[in-house]
Amino acid sequence: MSSDTAMPLDEFIKQLESLAAEAEQTFQDAVDAEKLETARVEFLGARQGRLKSVQKSLGRIDKSDKPAAGKKLNEVKNRIQSSFEASQANLSCGQAERIRDLQVDPSLPGQRPRIGRLHPITQTIEELKDIMGRLGFTPAEGPEVEDPWHNFEALNIPEIHPARDPLDNFYLSLASKQAGLDSQLLLRSQTSTVQIRVMENTPPPVRIISLGRVYRPDTADATHYPMFHQMEGLLIDTEVSLADLKTVLHLFATNYLGEDVPVRIRPSFFPFTEPSVEADYYWNGKWVEFGGAGIVDPNVLKSVGYDPDAVSGFAFGLGVERLCMVRHKITDIRDLFTNEVRFLRQF
Ligand code: FA5
């Protein structure tokens, strides 16, 4: 049937009546606000609503019947609208009853959900990666359970060296025996192990950092903990000098602390660097220790198959907890590891 076909008035009224009855029933049946809204759109929707489509037939009513048809249309429209509003009122009234039955006082302040956050050490690690990334250092990883080659020998720490003393390391005697190993595995005591693992697998040049846990049987006090984190840095290239090392440490400290921080180096000793230094930065009126550093010892380069006459490099190892503590004015390292939420929530 073409849309231009004439429509008798009684047919139009019949359609309106049946639509109104259906709408009223649907509104009554809606069990929640969402269903009621869907029903409202179905019947009263301004563009695609069913009332709207019946309304379109008005044009097909004989001219003399139009006033009566228009009147009926308005009447039905109001009826459907009132029926919708009644169901809406009913629903919200039911809701009030439900709240009352639950014995909830909706005027009370709610309970805030506890939103977690990253641990301050994790935050520090992310920030250090970010700063060093901008200086061209890529993150590298190594295992926390190490063999003596990576923790000692390749780092120029021979069997007789006091650093290998069982009192200074967490050896995993049982695990090593069970694995049928002659040598004793241990929890790594420094991230310098990753220097070796990276150089063994990568030809020079190298520019990496490694951030991770290390373990030492140190007695816990305000500045020491038996498990802590280090950031190892390693740069291998040609003709690398202590000046390059100092420049990188200076850029790092300045970025981390947010202002131009003086850096100094003092002579020290590590078996895997020659010369070796301790690096300090000047902060809040005093010199604070960063950690150890130096020019990579030729023996270390040889142990990973590099030619010490062709390449050279620097390395450093910084304590992450100490950096985090300086930034947040934390006075006791133990506070970082007791999982006290009231403490951790501050960062
Ligand atoms: C080292 O561990 C060397 N591997 C660093 C290094 C790397 C030197 C590369 C040369 C080349 P050291 O033992 O000094 O160095 O430790 C470095 C930093 O770790 C210290 O400055 C300190 O910030 C931190 N640290 C050491 N022991 C603890 C501990 N028990 N608790 C918390 N932080 C510690």
Coordinates of C-alpha atoms and ligand atoms in Angstrom, one line a residue:
M1 CA 0.0 0.0 0.0
S2 CA 1.4 3.4 -0.9
S3 CA 1.8 5.9 1.9
D4 CA -0.5 8.3 -0.1
T5 CA -3.5 5.9 0.3
A6 CA -6.3 7.5 2.2
M7 CA -6.8 6.2 5.8
P8 CA -10.3 6.2 7.3
L9 CA -10.6 8.0 10.7
D10 CA -11.8 5.0 12.6
E11 CA -8.8 3.0 11.4
F12 CA -6.5 5.7 12.6
I13 CA -8.2 5.8 16.0
K14 CA -8.0 2.0 16.3
Q15 CA -4.3 2.1 15.7
L16 CA -3.8 4.8 18.3
E17 CA -6.0 2.9 20.9
S18 CA -4.1 -0.3 20.4
L19 CA -0.7 1.5 20.6
A20 CA -1.8 3.2 23.8
A21 CA -2.9 -0.1 25.4
E22 CA 0.3 -1.8 24.4
A23 CA 2.4 1.1 25.7
E24 CA 0.6 1.2 29.0
Q25 CA 1.2 -2.6 29.5
T26 CA 4.9 -2.4 28.6
F27 CA 5.5 0.5 31.0
Q28 CA 3.8 -1.4 33.8
D29 CA 5.8 -4.5 33.1
A30 CA 9.2 -2.6 33.1
V31 CA 10.9 -3.9 36.3
D32 CA 13.7 -1.4 36.4
A33 CA 14.7 2.1 35.2
E34 CA 16.7 0.7 32.3
K35 CA 13.7 -1.3 30.9
L36 CA 11.4 1.6 31.4
E37 CA 13.7 3.9 29.4
T38 CA 13.9 1.3 26.6
A39 CA 10.1 1.2 26.5
R40 CA 9.9 5.0 26.5
V41 CA 12.2 5.2 23.5
E42 CA 10.1 2.5 21.7
F43 CA 6.8 4.3 22.1
L44 CA 7.6 8.0 22.7
G45 CA 11.0 8.3 20.9
A46 CA 11.1 11.6 19.1
R47 CA 12.5 10.2 15.9
Q48 CA 11.8 6.5 15.6
G49 CA 9.1 6.0 18.3
R50 CA 6.0 4.0 17.3
L51 CA 3.6 6.9 18.2
K52 CA 5.6 9.0 15.8
S53 CA 5.1 6.5 13.0
V54 CA 1.3 6.4 13.6
Q55 CA 1.4 10.2 13.6
K56 CA 2.8 10.1 10.1
S57 CA -0.5 8.6 8.9
L58 CA -2.2 11.8 9.8
G59 CA -1.4 13.1 6.3
R60 CA -3.5 10.3 4.8
I61 CA -6.7 11.2 6.7
D62 CA -9.5 13.0 4.8
K63 CA -9.3 16.8 5.3
S64 CA -12.7 17.0 7.0
D65 CA -11.7 14.3 9.6
K66 CA -8.3 15.9 10.3
P67 CA -9.4 18.0 13.4
A68 CA -10.9 15.0 15.1
A69 CA -7.8 12.8 14.2
G70 CA -5.4 15.5 15.6
K71 CA -7.5 15.8 18.8
K72 CA -7.4 12.0 19.3
L73 CA -3.6 11.9 18.6
N74 CA -3.0 14.5 21.3
E75 CA -5.2 12.7 23.7
V76 CA -3.4 9.4 23.2
K77 CA 0.0 11.1 23.3
N78 CA -0.9 12.5 26.8
R79 CA -2.2 9.2 27.9
I80 CA 0.9 7.3 27.0
Q81 CA 3.1 10.1 28.5
S82 CA 1.1 10.0 31.8
S83 CA 1.3 6.2 31.9
F84 CA 5.1 6.4 31.5
E85 CA 5.3 9.0 34.3
A86 CA 3.2 6.8 36.6
S87 CA 5.4 3.8 36.0
Q88 CA 8.5 6.0 36.6
A89 CA 7.1 7.3 39.9
N90 CA 6.2 3.7 40.9
L91 CA 9.7 2.5 40.2
S92 CA 11.4 5.2 42.2
C93 CA 9.0 4.7 45.0
G94 CA 9.9 1.0 45.0
Q95 CA 13.5 2.0 45.1
A96 CA 13.0 4.1 48.2
E97 CA 11.3 1.1 49.8
R98 CA 14.1 -1.2 48.8
I99 CA 16.7 1.2 50.4
R100 CA 14.6 1.3 53.5
D101 CA 14.3 -2.5 53.7
L102 CA 18.1 -2.7 53.3
Q103 CA 18.4 -0.4 56.4
V104 CA 20.9 1.7 54.6
D105 CA 21.1 5.4 55.3
P106 CA 22.0 6.9 51.9
S107 CA 22.7 10.3 53.5
L108 CA 25.8 8.9 55.3
P109 CA 29.2 9.5 53.6
G110 CA 30.2 6.4 51.6
Q111 CA 33.2 4.2 52.2
R112 CA 36.0 5.2 49.9
P113 CA 37.5 2.3 47.9
R114 CA 41.1 1.7 48.7
I115 CA 43.1 2.6 45.6
G116 CA 46.5 1.0 45.5
R117 CA 49.6 2.6 44.2
L118 CA 53.2 1.6 43.2
H119 CA 55.6 1.0 46.0
P120 CA 58.1 3.9 46.4
I121 CA 61.0 1.7 45.3
T122 CA 59.1 0.7 42.1
Q123 CA 58.3 4.3 41.5
T124 CA 62.0 5.2 41.9
I125 CA 63.1 2.3 39.6
E126 CA 60.7 3.6 36.9
E127 CA 62.0 7.1 37.2
L128 CA 65.6 5.9 37.1
K129 CA 64.9 3.9 33.9
D130 CA 63.3 7.0 32.4
I131 CA 66.2 9.3 33.2
M132 CA 68.9 6.8 32.1
G133 CA 66.8 6.0 29.0
R134 CA 67.0 9.7 28.0
L135 CA 70.8 9.4 28.3
G136 CA 70.8 6.4 25.9
F137 CA 71.0 3.5 28.4
T138 CA 68.8 0.5 27.7
P139 CA 67.5 -1.7 30.5
A140 CA 69.0 -5.2 30.8
E141 CA 68.1 -8.0 33.2
G142 CA 69.9 -10.9 34.9
P143 CA 68.9 -13.7 37.3
E144 CA 68.8 -13.2 41.1
V145 CA 70.2 -16.7 41.6
E146 CA 73.7 -16.6 40.2
D147 CA 76.7 -18.9 39.6
P148 CA 80.1 -18.0 41.0
W149 CA 81.4 -17.2 37.4
H150 CA 79.0 -14.2 36.9
N151 CA 79.0 -13.1 40.6
F152 CA 82.7 -13.4 41.1
E153 CA 85.2 -14.9 38.7
A154 CA 84.4 -13.0 35.5
L155 CA 84.3 -9.8 37.7
N156 CA 88.0 -10.5 38.6
I157 CA 87.1 -11.8 42.1
P158 CA 89.2 -15.0 42.4
E159 CA 88.4 -18.0 44.7
I160 CA 90.7 -16.7 47.5
H161 CA 89.1 -13.2 47.6
P162 CA 87.4 -12.3 51.0
A163 CA 84.3 -11.0 49.1
R164 CA 83.4 -14.7 48.5
D165 CA 83.3 -15.4 52.2
P166 CA 80.2 -17.4 53.2
L167 CA 79.6 -14.9 55.9
D168 CA 79.2 -12.2 53.3
N169 CA 77.0 -14.1 50.9
F170 CA 73.8 -16.1 50.7
Y171 CA 75.0 -19.4 49.2
L172 CA 72.3 -21.8 48.2
S173 CA 74.2 -25.0 49.2
L174 CA 71.3 -27.4 49.2
A175 CA 69.8 -26.1 45.9
S176 CA 73.3 -26.4 44.2
K177 CA 73.7 -30.0 45.5
Q178 CA 70.3 -31.0 44.3
A179 CA 71.0 -29.5 40.9
G180 CA 74.2 -31.7 40.9
L181 CA 76.5 -28.7 40.6
D182 CA 80.1 -28.6 41.8
S183 CA 80.0 -24.9 42.3
Q184 CA 77.7 -23.2 44.8
L185 CA 74.9 -21.0 43.5
L186 CA 74.1 -17.9 45.5
L187 CA 71.7 -15.0 45.6
R188 CA 73.6 -12.3 43.7
S189 CA 75.3 -9.8 45.9
Q190 CA 75.5 -7.1 43.3
T191 CA 74.0 -6.2 39.9
S192 CA 77.5 -6.1 38.4
T193 CA 76.7 -9.7 37.4
V194 CA 74.5 -8.3 34.6
Q195 CA 77.6 -6.5 33.1
I196 CA 79.0 -9.9 32.4
R197 CA 75.8 -11.4 31.1
V198 CA 75.3 -8.5 28.7
M199 CA 78.9 -8.4 27.5
E200 CA 78.9 -12.2 27.0
N201 CA 76.0 -11.9 24.6
T202 CA 76.6 -8.5 22.9
P203 CA 79.4 -7.2 20.9
P204 CA 80.6 -3.6 21.8
P205 CA 79.5 -0.8 21.9
V206 CA 77.3 -1.4 25.0
R207 CA 75.2 1.1 26.9
I208 CA 72.9 -0.6 29.5
I209 CA 71.5 -0.2 33.0
S210 CA 70.2 -3.0 35.1
L211 CA 67.9 -2.4 38.1
G212 CA 67.1 -5.2 40.4
R213 CA 67.3 -6.9 43.8
V214 CA 70.6 -8.0 45.4
Y215 CA 71.2 -9.8 48.7
R216 CA 73.8 -9.6 51.4
P217 CA 73.8 -10.9 55.0
D218 CA 74.1 -7.3 56.4
T219 CA 72.4 -6.6 59.7
A220 CA 69.4 -4.4 59.1
D221 CA 69.8 -0.9 60.5
A222 CA 68.6 2.6 59.4
T223 CA 70.7 2.5 56.2
H224 CA 71.3 -1.2 55.5
Y225 CA 68.9 -4.1 54.7
P226 CA 69.8 -7.7 53.7
M227 CA 67.8 -7.3 50.5
F228 CA 68.1 -4.1 48.5
H229 CA 68.1 -2.8 45.0
Q230 CA 70.9 -1.5 42.8
M231 CA 71.1 0.3 39.5
E232 CA 74.1 -0.9 37.5
G233 CA 75.3 1.1 34.6
L234 CA 77.7 -0.1 31.9
L235 CA 79.1 1.8 28.9
I236 CA 81.6 0.2 26.5
D237 CA 83.0 2.0 23.6
T238 CA 86.4 3.4 22.5
E239 CA 88.6 5.7 24.6
V240 CA 86.1 6.0 27.5
S241 CA 87.4 8.0 30.4
L242 CA 86.5 8.9 34.0
A243 CA 85.4 12.3 32.7
D244 CA 82.7 10.5 30.7
L245 CA 81.6 8.6 33.8
K246 CA 81.5 11.8 35.9
T247 CA 79.5 13.6 33.2
V248 CA 76.9 10.8 33.1
L249 CA 76.6 10.7 37.0
H250 CA 76.3 14.5 37.0
L251 CA 73.5 14.5 34.4
F252 CA 71.8 11.7 36.3
A253 CA 71.9 13.4 39.7
T254 CA 70.8 16.7 38.2
N255 CA 67.8 15.1 36.5
Y256 CA 66.9 13.0 39.5
L257 CA 67.1 15.7 42.1
G258 CA 65.8 18.5 39.8
E259 CA 68.6 21.0 40.1
D260 CA 72.3 21.3 39.2
V261 CA 73.9 19.0 41.7
P262 CA 77.7 19.0 42.2
V263 CA 79.3 15.5 41.9
R264 CA 82.7 14.4 43.1
I265 CA 84.6 11.1 42.8
R266 CA 87.0 9.7 45.4
P267 CA 89.6 6.9 45.0
S268 CA 88.3 3.5 46.0
F269 CA 88.8 -0.2 45.2
F270 CA 86.6 -2.7 43.4
P271 CA 88.2 -5.8 41.8
F272 CA 86.3 -5.2 38.5
T273 CA 87.3 -1.6 37.9
E274 CA 90.6 0.1 37.6
P275 CA 90.8 2.9 38.6
S276 CA 87.9 2.5 41.0
V277 CA 86.0 5.4 42.7
E278 CA 83.2 6.2 45.1
A279 CA 80.9 8.8 43.7
D280 CA 79.1 11.4 45.9
Y281 CA 76.7 14.3 45.1
Y282 CA 76.2 17.4 47.2
W283 CA 72.7 17.7 48.5
N284 CA 71.2 19.6 51.4
G285 CA 74.6 20.9 52.6
K286 CA 76.5 17.6 52.6
W287 CA 78.1 15.0 50.4
V288 CA 76.0 11.9 49.9
E289 CA 77.3 8.6 48.6
F290 CA 75.9 7.4 45.3
G291 CA 77.7 4.1 45.1
G292 CA 80.8 2.6 43.5
A293 CA 82.1 3.1 40.0
G294 CA 85.2 3.0 37.8
I295 CA 86.8 2.1 34.5
V296 CA 86.1 -1.5 33.6
D297 CA 89.2 -3.6 34.4
P298 CA 90.9 -5.1 31.4
N299 CA 90.7 -8.6 33.0
V300 CA 86.9 -8.2 33.0
L301 CA 86.9 -7.3 29.3
K302 CA 89.1 -10.3 28.6
S303 CA 86.8 -12.7 30.5
V304 CA 83.9 -11.8 28.2
G305 CA 86.0 -12.1 25.1
Y306 CA 86.4 -8.3 24.4
D307 CA 89.8 -6.9 23.3
P308 CA 91.0 -4.5 26.1
D309 CA 93.3 -2.8 23.6
A310 CA 90.4 -2.0 21.3
V311 CA 87.6 -1.1 23.7
S312 CA 87.2 0.5 27.1
G313 CA 84.3 1.5 29.4
F314 CA 83.0 2.6 32.7
A315 CA 80.6 1.0 35.1
F316 CA 78.7 2.1 38.2
G317 CA 76.5 0.6 40.9
L318 CA 74.1 2.8 42.9
G319 CA 71.9 1.9 45.8
V320 CA 68.2 2.5 44.8
E321 CA 66.9 2.6 48.4
R322 CA 69.3 5.4 49.3
L323 CA 68.2 7.4 46.3
C324 CA 64.6 6.9 47.1
M325 CA 65.2 7.9 50.8
V326 CA 67.0 11.1 49.8
R327 CA 64.2 12.1 47.5
H328 CA 61.4 11.4 50.1
K329 CA 63.3 12.3 53.2
I330 CA 62.9 8.8 54.6
T331 CA 65.2 8.3 57.5
D332 CA 65.0 4.5 58.0
I333 CA 65.4 2.0 55.2
R334 CA 63.4 -0.6 57.2
D335 CA 60.2 1.5 56.8
L336 CA 60.3 0.6 53.1
F337 CA 59.9 -3.1 53.7
T338 CA 57.5 -3.5 56.6
N339 CA 54.4 -3.2 54.3
E340 CA 52.9 -0.6 56.6
V341 CA 50.1 0.8 54.5
R342 CA 49.9 4.1 56.5
F343 CA 53.6 4.7 55.6
L344 CA 53.4 3.6 51.9
R345 CA 50.2 5.6 51.3
Q346 CA 52.3 8.8 51.6
F347 CA 54.1 8.3 48.3
Ligands
FA5_1 C1 78.9 -2.5 44.7 O1 78.0 -3.3 44.9 C2 79.6 -2.5 43.3 N1 79.1 -3.6 42.6 C3 79.3 -1.1 42.7 C4 80.1 -1.0 41.4 C5 79.6 -1.2 40.2 C6 81.5 -0.5 41.5 C7 80.3 -1.1 39.0 C8 82.2 -0.4 40.3 C9 81.6 -0.7 39.1 P1 78.9 -1.3 47.0 O2 79.1 -2.6 47.8 O3 79.6 -0.1 47.5 O4 79.3 -1.5 45.5 O5 77.3 -1.0 46.9 C10 76.8 0.0 46.1 C11 75.7 0.8 46.8 O6 74.7 -0.1 47.3 C12 76.1 1.5 48.1 O7 76.7 2.7 47.8 C13 74.8 1.6 48.8 O8 74.1 2.7 48.3 C14 74.1 0.4 48.5 N2 74.1 -0.7 49.5 C15 75.2 -1.5 49.8 N3 74.8 -2.3 50.9 C16 73.5 -2.0 51.2 C17 72.6 -2.5 52.1 N4 72.8 -3.5 52.9 N5 71.4 -1.9 52.2 C18 71.0 -0.9 51.3 N6 71.9 -0.4 50.4 C19 73.1 -0.9 50.3

